[in-house]
Amino acid sequence: MSSSDRSQAVGVKTYEVRTYGCQMNVHDSERLSGLLEDAGYVRAPEGSNGDADVVVFNTCAVRENADNKLYGNLGHLAPMKTKRPGMQIAVGGCLAQKDRDTIVKRAPWVDVVFGTHNIGKLPVLLERARVQEEAQVEIAESLEAFPSTLPTRRESAYAAWVSISVGCNNTCTFCIVPALRGKEKDRRPGDILAEVEALVAEGVSEITLLGQNVNAYGSDIGDREAFSKLLRACGKIEGLERVRFTSPHPRDFTDDVIAAMAETPNAMPQLHMPLQSGSDTVLKAMRRSYRQERYLGIIEKVRAAIPHAAISTDIIVGFPGETEEDFEQTLHVVREARFAQAFTFQYSKRPGTPAATMENQIPKQVVQARYERLVALQEEISWEENKKQVGRTLELMVAEGEGRKDDSTHRLSGRAPDNRLVHFTKPDQEVRPGDVVTVEITYAAPHHLLAEGPVLDVRRTRAGDAWEKRNAAESAKPAGVLLGLPKIGVPEPLPAATGGCTAR
């Protein structure tokens, strides 16, 4: 019996949300799930693969061939929808904001198309499409409601995104997101802190402040130090153990933010600082309003204030006009900055961006060769930096789903304060996601650490209690309407795609 048959047997409708792109989309998808559950839907079981009453695509426009991938996925659902009267398909996100009516012209079996500014309308549009028996396309040109004011169905019981702004005022030539998300709009500090306090009251112990350019926060409300003040205010919230943020922009990264990171006890020693290129010439062509010297200066200041900080970055290889000398400058910055991790991407044209029409597009084979050299260098540095962790005693927040081999190795996984992934020996006593363990690092690999000795200490937390309560509630739901075990864990710290969106 399919999930839809089981759901109909007990009188409920199921939904599935498929998310592509950056953390902002992940956060929006939690809101979409909350809206649907508020309207009476329940999540389809894991692995339903489109076997749901409503399937929502939350799309990204910065990925290469994003439109082809979307229409391919929509095509796979067309015969399924033909066989199942009443099934509905909705498309939202950045690609929907960009393509609008094109979607229903190319895929006339789609019921709803909505944009980045009006995600709160999804249940209404689904009902309208059902009653009128025709596709509903509604794209707002400006934000109708800040996403965090909408209902939510969080993926984690103990870690949460908190959006502090939407939109972006930058004009990077490789990025289409400002045209799709609009100009920066900031939330009031009181609203943000009220949300954080409410989350902590529910058992959340880690938050990630989220925005297209988080450290530009305040430009919309007239306070240039608003972001550092927000970090310090988060430090005063009792029960909030870890605060992270993503992603900043080097142009707006000021000394008061560094001081706030260093002086706020629950601000984690981790920084994701997009580089994109180490060449001043390429940075100018990208319209990135900083240069190599400024970037390395920020890294130096952060390391002086927070010696154990783990710094990660985004880098684009093969931007139009990039010479071998330009690429060598990128390698130079990588050697100097010694990133714990770098998300490296080969440049590819994004329709609608100025860079897509620039001359001197770099041949694919050249881009590939440079990319491989960069990856090899960063792998070497990541491993060397991780080896420095061996012998350190660290507190880990226990995660679920982050160690794919945990069952076979009899280990558990957790995140260190600097967000490094650590696999540790499973202790005799019960440990829940959200609890905190103390371990000694015994081995380093390029992308993870091992603590092979016994766990030194286990601290049960309110966050662990929240995970246990939620897990019990999920398990108690009747067969056929199970939401599936939630994908518990710290929100993904970095986007899978760059060149725009939250990878600023």
Short mmCIF file of C-alpha atoms in Angstrom, two decimals, residues 103 156 168 360 390 438 454:
data_model
loop_
_atom_site.label_atom_id
_atom_site.label_comp_id
_atom_site.label_asym_id
_atom_site.label_seq_id
_atom_site.Cartn_x
_atom_site.Cartn_y
_atom_site.Cartn_z
CA ILE A 103 7.18 26.65 -15.49
CA SER A 156 16.22 19.40 14.43
CA CYS A 168 21.22 41.42 -0.49
CA ASN A 360 37.38 35.49 -22.14
CA VAL A 390 45.12 15.50 18.06
CA THR A 438 33.89 15.38 26.47
CA PRO A 454 36.65 6.24 26.28
#
